[in-house]
Amino acid sequence: MSVVPLGVPRRLLEFTIDGEPVRAPEGSTILDACRSAGKDIPTLCEGDTLTPKNACRVCVVEVEGARTLVPACSRKAEPGMEVRTDTERARHSRKIVLELLASSVDLSTTPRVAEWIKEYEAKPDRFGPDAARLNEEPKVDNDLYVRDYDKCILCYKCVDACGEQWQNTFAISVAGRGFDARIAVEHDAPLTDSACVYCGNCIEVCPTGALSFKSEFDMRAAGTWDESAQTETTTVCAYCGVGCNLTLHVQDNEIVKVTSPHDNPVTHGNLCIKGRFGYQHVQNRG
Amino acid sequence: MDLHFGDSKPTDDERAAVDALLGPPESSWEGADRSDADLRWARGGREARDRRDLLLPGLHAINDRVGWISDGALDYLCRRLTVPPAEAYGVATFYAMFSVKPRPATVLHVCTDLACTAAGASELCAGIEGGLGPGVQVERSPCLGLCERAPAALAIRAGDPVRTAVSAPATVREAVLAATAPDSAPEEPPAALAVPQADSGDLILLSRVGVVDPASLDDYRAHGGYTALRRAFELGPAGVIREVTDSGLVGRGGAAFPTGRKWQATASQPDHPHYVVCNADESEPGTFKDRVIMEGDPYALIESMTIAAYATGAHQGYLYLRGEYPRALRRLEHALVQARARGLLGDDVLGQGYAFDIEIRRGAGAYICGEETALFNSIEGYRGEPRSKPPFPVEKGLFGKPTVENNVETLVNVLPILTMGAPAYAAIGTARSTGPKLFCVSGTVDRPGIYELPFGATLGELLELAGVRDGLRAVLLGGAAGGFVRADEMDIPLTFEGTREAGTTLGSGVVMAFDDTVPLPRLLLRIAEFFRDESCGQCVPCRVGTVRQEEALHRIAERTGADAADDIALLREVGRAMRDASICGLGQTAWNAVESAIDRLGAYE
Ligand code: SF4
Ligand code: SF4
Ligand code: SF4
Ligand code: FES
Ligand code: FES
């Protein structure tokens, strides 16, 4: 017999989204409520396993009475709130945010962004050819994963996953400030000289591909990365007794990377170095 | 937490600087030599972790002693406080006054902000850079808060003790001298020199500046000091809050929130302890009033903080002082020691059984730390990034506890409220903007300085007092986050409601006059550059938006009319999203001044 944890019963809040009355359990964010109501609000820095950092501002919506727009991903729903998700004002901010991001970093491996750019008619080119970009070389300093900060949108997810929210290793942080702010390890050293334990939980949460498996990075460089040709198989890690779930991504009969299901109540998508990277032995066929 | 330290070691000097702040380390776990006992147990993690808020003072200690922060020094500090080095590196690189790269012991900060630019800062910089050898690093600085004596330069020489010298108004020769021989630089003029009305006799907030000896507690008491605190003890906490509410006092930092309501909300929080924080991180370009009060009448601030604490049930206060104010720091430190020695701070304030003490925390060059929640992060030893609100500070502020935060000017208003009583105070000014107000007047006027006027005086009257010159082109109200008004708008009443009706803002009380010799596009570029430099970088609209705005202003620096139309449209679109979607006031207001210059002054027509 399996037991489903029900948790404390929660009160339902009543408010409106785009004029329609909705009910959401106390404590839900506007985004939760919007998603249940079938609204598609773009998000980038929001992570299903992380506390919202509300840094990207692509999910902003209009709330009656608020001076500024509010981030749907982090603002809690309140009774009586009147939320409007698709006003000219909210769409304008989303469009500009997408333009600002796409003009400064490489979003080519960010899922769904191309679709939103089209939907909001964002034109990242209009800031001119001299618009400042990150223009960083990928940092390839170990055999497990690559940091390509040219693709980094500074969503803070990796910082939170490495730090107090999951891994508790605190190997990475944001350094510098303003446009010069970058994700960095201590003293901006190579990863191999840092506190990193290579759990890869930061790769798991990175929304843009700024952090990726070395295997994926190399295959992309060689032009052989082909997601449509990959299968995903979820299994159990055999290294230790914890029994984390692993999802093996297999292309041409080779494991190309390992992720972990976020809805697993024990691990929430987190793994250790062995589960995440220790898959070569499976495919040493002598 | 699983901490990992590299093998870089601090120098003896760096170690001594940290140990002077934290005391000697107790075990090898925090940097001492290894003893037998260390092999058997590790202690102190939790206690050390509770001292995370000493990270910023620790970085100051190293930077003050050596001039920059090496890997070894940073790692040692982290070991002492059990802070992960990556996080400490993130904090150290956040502040403009710190360097994690080697640099000379002496740094000369030359202000290139608005008032100083109008007074010839560019030529000054060029001259200084030519006149200094490799032993000094020259850094172009945002406003140093010395605008009444523009152009300004501040020399800081690392060592034990650290030495500072100010040169303002600076000439090339004096600035070079301040940097090469800070010990023999002439003493700064007294604070009262920044108060042109000093002799007029009818000042309230500034009445003691230039009159009392800022080093003497007795003199302060002889001039009415500590009568307001006595009155507060008579009234009791609820009575004080009632007086402050009835007085109509609103915050003077720019947001104009009713002070009494803020105090009441903090006082009634069930969660304890409560904290009082004085925001003395006066970094708005063109603002220097808080500095003059702290330098000229430091006990007034200490007394007001004590009253705020008593009213809101706090026993610990923090005074967050901007790092560029060495003289204010010295005077306040001295005043705190005196007040403690005389029982005006400590376990038993004025013999009333009420415990309260104040700690000074120095900022390190970050405008954003004037935002109240960024300031909390800064004190706590994190990057000075604003938090999202709600929750508001009255509920979860410093260290996650209910906190009342007020700036210096707001706090010192509490003294006259208690001594003259709320009705008399509320009779000053207008019905909706009560009391006296301080204005920082600078730029092209004959008598720049701080002016105290009852709310309701007009802009013209204020500029008349300050000696406005012929050919006035524009006035910047409220600083870089404020807005420009035209020379023919002199009858704008200086009240919160009056400026709002006129489509502008009083902000923090900055009034900068520019005559037609000052090139407007260059000023606007400077404002854009300021915000780009000072953005914390947390949210996209501000982090990238400020860059795109500066680029557009560069493109149109020499253009007008139809040639500039494209970029002006772009500025508007980006500006609108920054105002709507940024996390904090910095991004939300970064486009105000430029927009007002385009709309009100026709800057690019
Ligand atoms: S590296 Fe990835 S997860 Fe980390 S901040 Fe950048 S985009 Fe976000
Ligand atoms: S991923 Fe690591 S912790 Fe999880 S089962 Fe495998 S070895 Fe154990
Ligand atoms: S608006 Fe600017 S300063 Fe404020 S949080 Fe965003 S990036 Fe930081
Ligand atoms: S997804 Fe909400 S701010 Fe980024
Ligand atoms: S000191 Fe230079 S502008 Fe304020």
PDB file of N, CA and C in Angstrom, chain A residues 53-57 67-69 75 88-89 92-93 95-96 100-101 103-104 126-127 131-132 153-154 156 168-171 173-179 185-188 194-195, chain B residues 1-2 4 71 74-75 84-87 89-90 93-94 365-366 383 385 388-389 533-541 543-544 547-548 551 555 573 576-577 579-581 583 588:
ATOM      1  N   LYS A  53      13.672  33.575  -7.691  1.00  0.00           N
ATOM      2  CA  LYS A  53      14.647  34.646  -7.482  1.00  0.00           C
ATOM      3  C   LYS A  53      14.134  35.925  -8.135  1.00  0.00           C
ATOM      4  N   ASN A  54      13.139  35.779  -8.958  1.00  0.00           N
ATOM      5  CA  ASN A  54      12.539  36.846  -9.770  1.00  0.00           C
ATOM      6  C   ASN A  54      13.521  37.863 -10.328  1.00  0.00           C
ATOM      7  N   ALA A  55      14.523  37.371 -11.023  1.00  0.00           N
ATOM      8  CA  ALA A  55      15.554  38.249 -11.570  1.00  0.00           C
ATOM      9  C   ALA A  55      15.350  38.561 -13.042  1.00  0.00           C
ATOM     10  N   CYS A  56      14.723  37.666 -13.796  1.00  0.00           N
ATOM     11  CA  CYS A  56      14.691  37.894 -15.248  1.00  0.00           C
ATOM     12  C   CYS A  56      13.591  38.846 -15.663  1.00  0.00           C
ATOM     13  N   ARG A  57      12.504  38.877 -14.958  1.00  0.00           N
ATOM     14  CA  ARG A  57      11.373  39.783 -15.174  1.00  0.00           C
ATOM     15  C   ARG A  57      10.630  39.521 -16.478  1.00  0.00           C
ATOM     16  N   ARG A  67       1.921  49.842  -8.390  1.00  0.00           N
ATOM     17  CA  ARG A  67       2.565  50.908  -9.158  1.00  0.00           C
ATOM     18  C   ARG A  67       3.366  50.330 -10.321  1.00  0.00           C
ATOM     19  N   THR A  68       4.042  49.225 -10.056  1.00  0.00           N
ATOM     20  CA  THR A  68       4.846  48.609 -11.110  1.00  0.00           C
ATOM     21  C   THR A  68       4.225  47.261 -11.476  1.00  0.00           C
ATOM     22  N   LEU A  69       4.765  46.647 -12.503  1.00  0.00           N
ATOM     23  CA  LEU A  69       4.328  45.289 -12.821  1.00  0.00           C
ATOM     24  C   LEU A  69       4.880  44.351 -11.747  1.00  0.00           C
ATOM     25  N   ARG A  75       5.288  36.437  -6.758  1.00  0.00           N
ATOM     26  CA  ARG A  75       4.280  37.128  -5.958  1.00  0.00           C
ATOM     27  C   ARG A  75       3.172  36.160  -5.586  1.00  0.00           C
ATOM     28  N   GLU A  88      -1.202  45.350 -22.775  1.00  0.00           N
ATOM     29  CA  GLU A  88      -0.173  45.975 -23.604  1.00  0.00           C
ATOM     30  C   GLU A  88       1.060  46.264 -22.736  1.00  0.00           C
ATOM     31  N   ARG A  89       0.794  46.710 -21.515  1.00  0.00           N
ATOM     32  CA  ARG A  89       1.896  47.100 -20.636  1.00  0.00           C
ATOM     33  C   ARG A  89       2.773  45.895 -20.285  1.00  0.00           C
ATOM     34  N   HIS A  92       4.628  44.686 -23.324  1.00  0.00           N
ATOM     35  CA  HIS A  92       5.738  45.574 -23.679  1.00  0.00           C
ATOM     36  C   HIS A  92       6.985  45.231 -22.855  1.00  0.00           C
ATOM     37  N   SER A  93       6.814  45.085 -21.546  1.00  0.00           N
ATOM     38  CA  SER A  93       7.977  44.778 -20.706  1.00  0.00           C
ATOM     39  C   SER A  93       8.583  43.434 -21.088  1.00  0.00           C
ATOM     40  N   LYS A  95       8.507  41.983 -23.962  1.00  0.00           N
ATOM     41  CA  LYS A  95       9.200  42.133 -25.242  1.00  0.00           C
ATOM     42  C   LYS A  95      10.579  42.775 -25.022  1.00  0.00           C
ATOM     43  N   ILE A  96      10.616  43.863 -24.243  1.00  0.00           N
ATOM     44  CA  ILE A  96      11.894  44.559 -24.037  1.00  0.00           C
ATOM     45  C   ILE A  96      12.873  43.641 -23.304  1.00  0.00           C
ATOM     46  N   LEU A 100      16.452  42.723 -24.627  1.00  0.00           N
ATOM     47  CA  LEU A 100      17.671  43.036 -23.879  1.00  0.00           C
ATOM     48  C   LEU A 100      18.506  41.777 -23.684  1.00  0.00           C
ATOM     49  N   LEU A 101      17.832  40.682 -23.334  1.00  0.00           N
ATOM     50  CA  LEU A 101      18.567  39.441 -23.118  1.00  0.00           C
ATOM     51  C   LEU A 101      19.188  38.935 -24.419  1.00  0.00           C
ATOM     52  N   SER A 103      19.942  40.424 -27.000  1.00  0.00           N
ATOM     53  CA  SER A 103      20.990  41.265 -27.590  1.00  0.00           C
ATOM     54  C   SER A 103      22.296  41.159 -26.832  1.00  0.00           C
ATOM     55  N   SER A 104      22.242  40.617 -25.622  1.00  0.00           N
ATOM     56  CA  SER A 104      23.474  40.611 -24.840  1.00  0.00           C
ATOM     57  C   SER A 104      24.059  39.214 -24.639  1.00  0.00           C
ATOM     58  N   ARG A 126      17.779  45.595 -32.929  1.00  0.00           N
ATOM     59  CA  ARG A 126      17.611  47.027 -33.099  1.00  0.00           C
ATOM     60  C   ARG A 126      18.501  47.881 -32.209  1.00  0.00           C
ATOM     61  N   PHE A 127      19.260  47.239 -31.318  1.00  0.00           N
ATOM     62  CA  PHE A 127      20.196  48.041 -30.520  1.00  0.00           C
ATOM     63  C   PHE A 127      21.493  48.295 -31.279  1.00  0.00           C
ATOM     64  N   ALA A 131      26.080  47.046 -29.936  1.00  0.00           N
ATOM     65  CA  ALA A 131      25.508  46.824 -28.610  1.00  0.00           C
ATOM     66  C   ALA A 131      26.411  45.875 -27.810  1.00  0.00           C
ATOM     67  N   ALA A 132      26.648  46.257 -26.544  1.00  0.00           N
ATOM     68  CA  ALA A 132      27.555  45.455 -25.712  1.00  0.00           C
ATOM     69  C   ALA A 132      27.002  44.045 -25.530  1.00  0.00           C
ATOM     70  N   ILE A 153      22.248  34.024 -18.410  1.00  0.00           N
ATOM     71  CA  ILE A 153      21.334  35.151 -18.210  1.00  0.00           C
ATOM     72  C   ILE A 153      21.303  35.601 -16.753  1.00  0.00           C
ATOM     73  N   LEU A 154      22.207  35.100 -15.946  1.00  0.00           N
ATOM     74  CA  LEU A 154      22.297  35.472 -14.539  1.00  0.00           C
ATOM     75  C   LEU A 154      20.970  35.258 -13.806  1.00  0.00           C
ATOM     76  N   TYR A 156      20.610  33.085 -11.414  1.00  0.00           N
ATOM     77  CA  TYR A 156      20.957  32.706 -10.030  1.00  0.00           C
ATOM     78  C   TYR A 156      20.548  31.282  -9.672  1.00  0.00           C
ATOM     79  N   ASN A 168      24.599  22.780  -0.774  1.00  0.00           N
ATOM     80  CA  ASN A 168      25.350  23.267   0.391  1.00  0.00           C
ATOM     81  C   ASN A 168      26.855  23.278   0.204  1.00  0.00           C
ATOM     82  N   THR A 169      27.304  23.381  -1.022  1.00  0.00           N
ATOM     83  CA  THR A 169      28.741  23.445  -1.262  1.00  0.00           C
ATOM     84  C   THR A 169      29.205  24.885  -1.451  1.00  0.00           C
ATOM     85  N   PHE A 170      28.348  25.744  -1.919  1.00  0.00           N
ATOM     86  CA  PHE A 170      28.663  27.167  -2.070  1.00  0.00           C
ATOM     87  C   PHE A 170      29.923  27.392  -2.903  1.00  0.00           C
ATOM     88  N   ALA A 171      30.048  26.630  -3.999  1.00  0.00           N
ATOM     89  CA  ALA A 171      31.254  26.787  -4.817  1.00  0.00           C
ATOM     90  C   ALA A 171      31.130  27.941  -5.790  1.00  0.00           C
ATOM     91  N   SER A 173      29.142  31.720  -7.054  1.00  0.00           N
ATOM     92  CA  SER A 173      28.436  32.882  -6.568  1.00  0.00           C
ATOM     93  C   SER A 173      28.450  33.906  -7.690  1.00  0.00           C
ATOM     94  N   VAL A 174      27.722  34.986  -7.492  1.00  0.00           N
ATOM     95  CA  VAL A 174      27.810  36.067  -8.465  1.00  0.00           C
ATOM     96  C   VAL A 174      28.923  36.997  -8.019  1.00  0.00           C
ATOM     97  N   ALA A 175      29.810  37.356  -8.942  1.00  0.00           N
ATOM     98  CA  ALA A 175      30.889  38.289  -8.621  1.00  0.00           C
ATOM     99  C   ALA A 175      30.733  39.523  -9.498  1.00  0.00           C
ATOM    100  N   GLY A 176      31.315  40.631  -9.052  1.00  0.00           N
ATOM    101  CA  GLY A 176      31.185  41.873  -9.807  1.00  0.00           C
ATOM    102  C   GLY A 176      29.782  42.423  -9.686  1.00  0.00           C
ATOM    103  N   ARG A 177      29.505  43.496 -10.406  1.00  0.00           N
ATOM    104  CA  ARG A 177      28.127  44.005 -10.327  1.00  0.00           C
ATOM    105  C   ARG A 177      27.712  44.639 -11.648  1.00  0.00           C
ATOM    106  N   GLY A 178      26.411  44.873 -11.772  1.00  0.00           N
ATOM    107  CA  GLY A 178      25.880  45.467 -12.990  1.00  0.00           C
ATOM    108  C   GLY A 178      26.123  44.569 -14.184  1.00  0.00           C
ATOM    109  N   PHE A 179      26.372  45.189 -15.319  1.00  0.00           N
ATOM    110  CA  PHE A 179      26.570  44.422 -16.539  1.00  0.00           C
ATOM    111  C   PHE A 179      27.813  43.534 -16.445  1.00  0.00           C
ATOM    112  N   VAL A 185      33.585  31.173  -9.460  1.00  0.00           N
ATOM    113  CA  VAL A 185      34.016  30.518  -8.232  1.00  0.00           C
ATOM    114  C   VAL A 185      34.960  31.477  -7.519  1.00  0.00           C
ATOM    115  N   GLU A 186      35.451  31.095  -6.356  1.00  0.00           N
ATOM    116  CA  GLU A 186      36.291  31.988  -5.586  1.00  0.00           C
ATOM    117  C   GLU A 186      37.521  32.405  -6.392  1.00  0.00           C
ATOM    118  N   HIS A 187      37.862  33.663  -6.296  1.00  0.00           N
ATOM    119  CA  HIS A 187      39.028  34.257  -6.961  1.00  0.00           C
ATOM    120  C   HIS A 187      38.965  34.074  -8.480  1.00  0.00           C
ATOM    121  N   ASP A 188      37.792  33.795  -8.996  1.00  0.00           N
ATOM    122  CA  ASP A 188      37.631  33.594 -10.434  1.00  0.00           C
ATOM    123  C   ASP A 188      38.581  32.508 -10.962  1.00  0.00           C
ATOM    124  N   SER A 194      38.554  25.054  -7.280  1.00  0.00           N
ATOM    125  CA  SER A 194      37.474  25.626  -6.473  1.00  0.00           C
ATOM    126  C   SER A 194      36.895  24.575  -5.536  1.00  0.00           C
ATOM    127  N   ALA A 195      35.845  24.965  -4.860  1.00  0.00           N
ATOM    128  CA  ALA A 195      35.187  24.052  -3.924  1.00  0.00           C
ATOM    129  C   ALA A 195      34.203  23.118  -4.623  1.00  0.00           C
TER     130      ALA A 195
ATOM    131  N   MET B   1      27.218  22.870   5.774  1.00  0.00           N
ATOM    132  CA  MET B   1      28.016  23.591   4.784  1.00  0.00           C
ATOM    133  C   MET B   1      29.376  22.918   4.689  1.00  0.00           C
ATOM    134  N   ASP B   2      29.822  22.767   3.449  1.00  0.00           N
ATOM    135  CA  ASP B   2      31.064  22.027   3.311  1.00  0.00           C
ATOM    136  C   ASP B   2      32.068  22.987   2.730  1.00  0.00           C
ATOM    137  N   HIS B   4      35.609  24.749   1.655  1.00  0.00           N
ATOM    138  CA  HIS B   4      36.847  24.345   1.015  1.00  0.00           C
ATOM    139  C   HIS B   4      37.687  25.605   0.872  1.00  0.00           C
ATOM    140  N   ASP B  71      44.052  36.889  -2.439  1.00  0.00           N
ATOM    141  CA  ASP B  71      43.417  35.578  -2.260  1.00  0.00           C
ATOM    142  C   ASP B  71      43.640  35.066  -0.836  1.00  0.00           C
ATOM    143  N   LEU B  74      41.614  37.018   1.750  1.00  0.00           N
ATOM    144  CA  LEU B  74      40.180  36.711   1.668  1.00  0.00           C
ATOM    145  C   LEU B  74      39.906  35.326   2.256  1.00  0.00           C
ATOM    146  N   ASP B  75      40.758  34.363   1.899  1.00  0.00           N
ATOM    147  CA  ASP B  75      40.549  33.010   2.424  1.00  0.00           C
ATOM    148  C   ASP B  75      40.685  32.979   3.946  1.00  0.00           C
ATOM    149  N   PRO B  84      31.806  30.806   2.921  1.00  0.00           N
ATOM    150  CA  PRO B  84      32.385  30.185   1.722  1.00  0.00           C
ATOM    151  C   PRO B  84      33.144  31.224   0.889  1.00  0.00           C
ATOM    152  N   PRO B  85      34.386  30.889   0.476  1.00  0.00           N
ATOM    153  CA  PRO B  85      35.182  31.873  -0.269  1.00  0.00           C
ATOM    154  C   PRO B  85      34.504  32.392  -1.534  1.00  0.00           C
ATOM    155  N   ALA B  86      33.728  31.555  -2.223  1.00  0.00           N
ATOM    156  CA  ALA B  86      33.079  32.048  -3.439  1.00  0.00           C
ATOM    157  C   ALA B  86      32.115  33.186  -3.102  1.00  0.00           C
ATOM    158  N   GLU B  87      31.393  33.035  -1.991  1.00  0.00           N
ATOM    159  CA  GLU B  87      30.458  34.095  -1.611  1.00  0.00           C
ATOM    160  C   GLU B  87      31.192  35.360  -1.194  1.00  0.00           C
ATOM    161  N   TYR B  89      34.074  36.292  -2.181  1.00  0.00           N
ATOM    162  CA  TYR B  89      34.620  36.886  -3.396  1.00  0.00           C
ATOM    163  C   TYR B  89      33.532  37.690  -4.102  1.00  0.00           C
ATOM    164  N   GLY B  90      32.315  37.138  -4.118  1.00  0.00           N
ATOM    165  CA  GLY B  90      31.185  37.850  -4.713  1.00  0.00           C
ATOM    166  C   GLY B  90      30.907  39.155  -3.981  1.00  0.00           C
ATOM    167  N   THR B  93      33.893  41.777  -4.633  1.00  0.00           N
ATOM    168  CA  THR B  93      33.900  42.377  -5.970  1.00  0.00           C
ATOM    169  C   THR B  93      32.667  43.227  -6.229  1.00  0.00           C
ATOM    170  N   PHE B  94      31.770  43.278  -5.265  1.00  0.00           N
ATOM    171  CA  PHE B  94      30.550  44.073  -5.450  1.00  0.00           C
ATOM    172  C   PHE B  94      30.822  45.555  -5.217  1.00  0.00           C
ATOM    173  N   GLY B 365      31.277  51.903  -1.184  1.00  0.00           N
ATOM    174  CA  GLY B 365      31.163  52.379  -2.553  1.00  0.00           C
ATOM    175  C   GLY B 365      30.126  51.616  -3.348  1.00  0.00           C
ATOM    176  N   ALA B 366      28.856  51.797  -3.023  1.00  0.00           N
ATOM    177  CA  ALA B 366      27.779  51.183  -3.785  1.00  0.00           C
ATOM    178  C   ALA B 366      26.514  51.991  -3.526  1.00  0.00           C
ATOM    179  N   ARG B 383      25.939  40.256  -0.774  1.00  0.00           N
ATOM    180  CA  ARG B 383      26.015  41.272  -1.801  1.00  0.00           C
ATOM    181  C   ARG B 383      24.879  42.271  -1.607  1.00  0.00           C
ATOM    182  N   GLU B 385      22.404  43.474  -2.846  1.00  0.00           N
ATOM    183  CA  GLU B 385      21.325  43.390  -3.825  1.00  0.00           C
ATOM    184  C   GLU B 385      19.989  43.588  -3.121  1.00  0.00           C
ATOM    185  N   SER B 388      13.230  41.385  -2.798  1.00  0.00           N
ATOM    186  CA  SER B 388      11.908  41.735  -3.303  1.00  0.00           C
ATOM    187  C   SER B 388      10.983  41.980  -2.134  1.00  0.00           C
ATOM    188  N   LYS B 389      10.094  42.930  -2.351  1.00  0.00           N
ATOM    189  CA  LYS B 389       9.102  43.243  -1.333  1.00  0.00           C
ATOM    190  C   LYS B 389       7.735  42.943  -1.928  1.00  0.00           C
ATOM    191  N   ASP B 533      26.837  52.076 -13.994  1.00  0.00           N
ATOM    192  CA  ASP B 533      27.859  51.667 -13.021  1.00  0.00           C
ATOM    193  C   ASP B 533      27.259  51.150 -11.730  1.00  0.00           C
ATOM    194  N   GLU B 534      26.153  51.726 -11.332  1.00  0.00           N
ATOM    195  CA  GLU B 534      25.639  51.452  -9.996  1.00  0.00           C
ATOM    196  C   GLU B 534      24.556  50.377  -9.956  1.00  0.00           C
ATOM    197  N   SER B 535      24.076  49.938 -11.099  1.00  0.00           N
ATOM    198  CA  SER B 535      23.097  48.853 -11.111  1.00  0.00           C
ATOM    199  C   SER B 535      23.706  47.648 -10.409  1.00  0.00           C
ATOM    200  N   CYS B 536      22.915  46.989  -9.578  1.00  0.00           N
ATOM    201  CA  CYS B 536      23.484  45.824  -8.892  1.00  0.00           C
ATOM    202  C   CYS B 536      23.618  44.659  -9.856  1.00  0.00           C
ATOM    203  N   GLY B 537      22.820  44.665 -10.917  1.00  0.00           N
ATOM    204  CA  GLY B 537      22.944  43.614 -11.927  1.00  0.00           C
ATOM    205  C   GLY B 537      22.001  42.451 -11.732  1.00  0.00           C
ATOM    206  N   GLN B 538      21.133  42.566 -10.753  1.00  0.00           N
ATOM    207  CA  GLN B 538      20.268  41.442 -10.433  1.00  0.00           C
ATOM    208  C   GLN B 538      19.190  41.219 -11.492  1.00  0.00           C
ATOM    209  N   CYS B 539      18.540  42.287 -11.925  1.00  0.00           N
ATOM    210  CA  CYS B 539      17.416  42.077 -12.845  1.00  0.00           C
ATOM    211  C   CYS B 539      17.727  42.597 -14.244  1.00  0.00           C
ATOM    212  N   VAL B 540      17.146  41.947 -15.228  1.00  0.00           N
ATOM    213  CA  VAL B 540      17.492  42.220 -16.619  1.00  0.00           C
ATOM    214  C   VAL B 540      17.159  43.639 -17.078  1.00  0.00           C
ATOM    215  N   PRO B 541      15.949  44.164 -16.775  1.00  0.00           N
ATOM    216  CA  PRO B 541      15.637  45.494 -17.310  1.00  0.00           C
ATOM    217  C   PRO B 541      16.680  46.531 -16.903  1.00  0.00           C
ATOM    218  N   ARG B 543      19.936  45.794 -15.507  1.00  0.00           N
ATOM    219  CA  ARG B 543      21.312  45.401 -15.832  1.00  0.00           C
ATOM    220  C   ARG B 543      21.640  45.681 -17.290  1.00  0.00           C
ATOM    221  N   VAL B 544      20.759  45.281 -18.193  1.00  0.00           N
ATOM    222  CA  VAL B 544      21.039  45.501 -19.609  1.00  0.00           C
ATOM    223  C   VAL B 544      20.442  46.827 -20.080  1.00  0.00           C
ATOM    224  N   VAL B 547      22.640  49.827 -19.822  1.00  0.00           N
ATOM    225  CA  VAL B 547      23.714  49.801 -20.832  1.00  0.00           C
ATOM    226  C   VAL B 547      23.176  50.284 -22.176  1.00  0.00           C
ATOM    227  N   ARG B 548      21.994  49.775 -22.538  1.00  0.00           N
ATOM    228  CA  ARG B 548      21.424  50.172 -23.834  1.00  0.00           C
ATOM    229  C   ARG B 548      21.102  51.656 -23.856  1.00  0.00           C
ATOM    230  N   GLU B 551      24.326  53.584 -24.383  1.00  0.00           N
ATOM    231  CA  GLU B 551      24.750  53.474 -25.787  1.00  0.00           C
ATOM    232  C   GLU B 551      23.959  54.428 -26.677  1.00  0.00           C
ATOM    233  N   ARG B 555      25.201  57.605 -28.965  1.00  0.00           N
ATOM    234  CA  ARG B 555      24.943  57.749 -30.402  1.00  0.00           C
ATOM    235  C   ARG B 555      24.375  59.114 -30.738  1.00  0.00           C
ATOM    236  N   GLU B 573      11.155  53.414 -25.064  1.00  0.00           N
ATOM    237  CA  GLU B 573      10.641  52.047 -24.920  1.00  0.00           C
ATOM    238  C   GLU B 573      11.378  51.293 -23.827  1.00  0.00           C
ATOM    239  N   ARG B 576      10.549  52.745 -20.365  1.00  0.00           N
ATOM    240  CA  ARG B 576       9.240  52.356 -19.851  1.00  0.00           C
ATOM    241  C   ARG B 576       9.301  50.962 -19.214  1.00  0.00           C
ATOM    242  N   ALA B 577       9.989  50.040 -19.865  1.00  0.00           N
ATOM    243  CA  ALA B 577      10.098  48.690 -19.301  1.00  0.00           C
ATOM    244  C   ALA B 577      10.935  48.703 -18.025  1.00  0.00           C
ATOM    245  N   ARG B 579      11.106  51.111 -15.880  1.00  0.00           N
ATOM    246  CA  ARG B 579      10.266  51.678 -14.822  1.00  0.00           C
ATOM    247  C   ARG B 579       9.237  50.655 -14.344  1.00  0.00           C
ATOM    248  N   ASP B 580       8.724  49.882 -15.281  1.00  0.00           N
ATOM    249  CA  ASP B 580       7.646  48.949 -14.959  1.00  0.00           C
ATOM    250  C   ASP B 580       8.128  47.633 -14.360  1.00  0.00           C
ATOM    251  N   ALA B 581       9.289  47.169 -14.801  1.00  0.00           N
ATOM    252  CA  ALA B 581       9.620  45.771 -14.518  1.00  0.00           C
ATOM    253  C   ALA B 581      10.881  45.584 -13.679  1.00  0.00           C
ATOM    254  N   ILE B 583      13.309  45.473 -10.371  1.00  0.00           N
ATOM    255  CA  ILE B 583      13.019  45.063  -8.997  1.00  0.00           C
ATOM    256  C   ILE B 583      12.944  46.256  -8.058  1.00  0.00           C
ATOM    257  N   GLN B 588      13.939  51.522 -11.603  1.00  0.00           N
ATOM    258  CA  GLN B 588      12.665  52.180 -11.885  1.00  0.00           C
ATOM    259  C   GLN B 588      12.821  53.673 -12.151  1.00  0.00           C
TER     260      GLN B 588
END
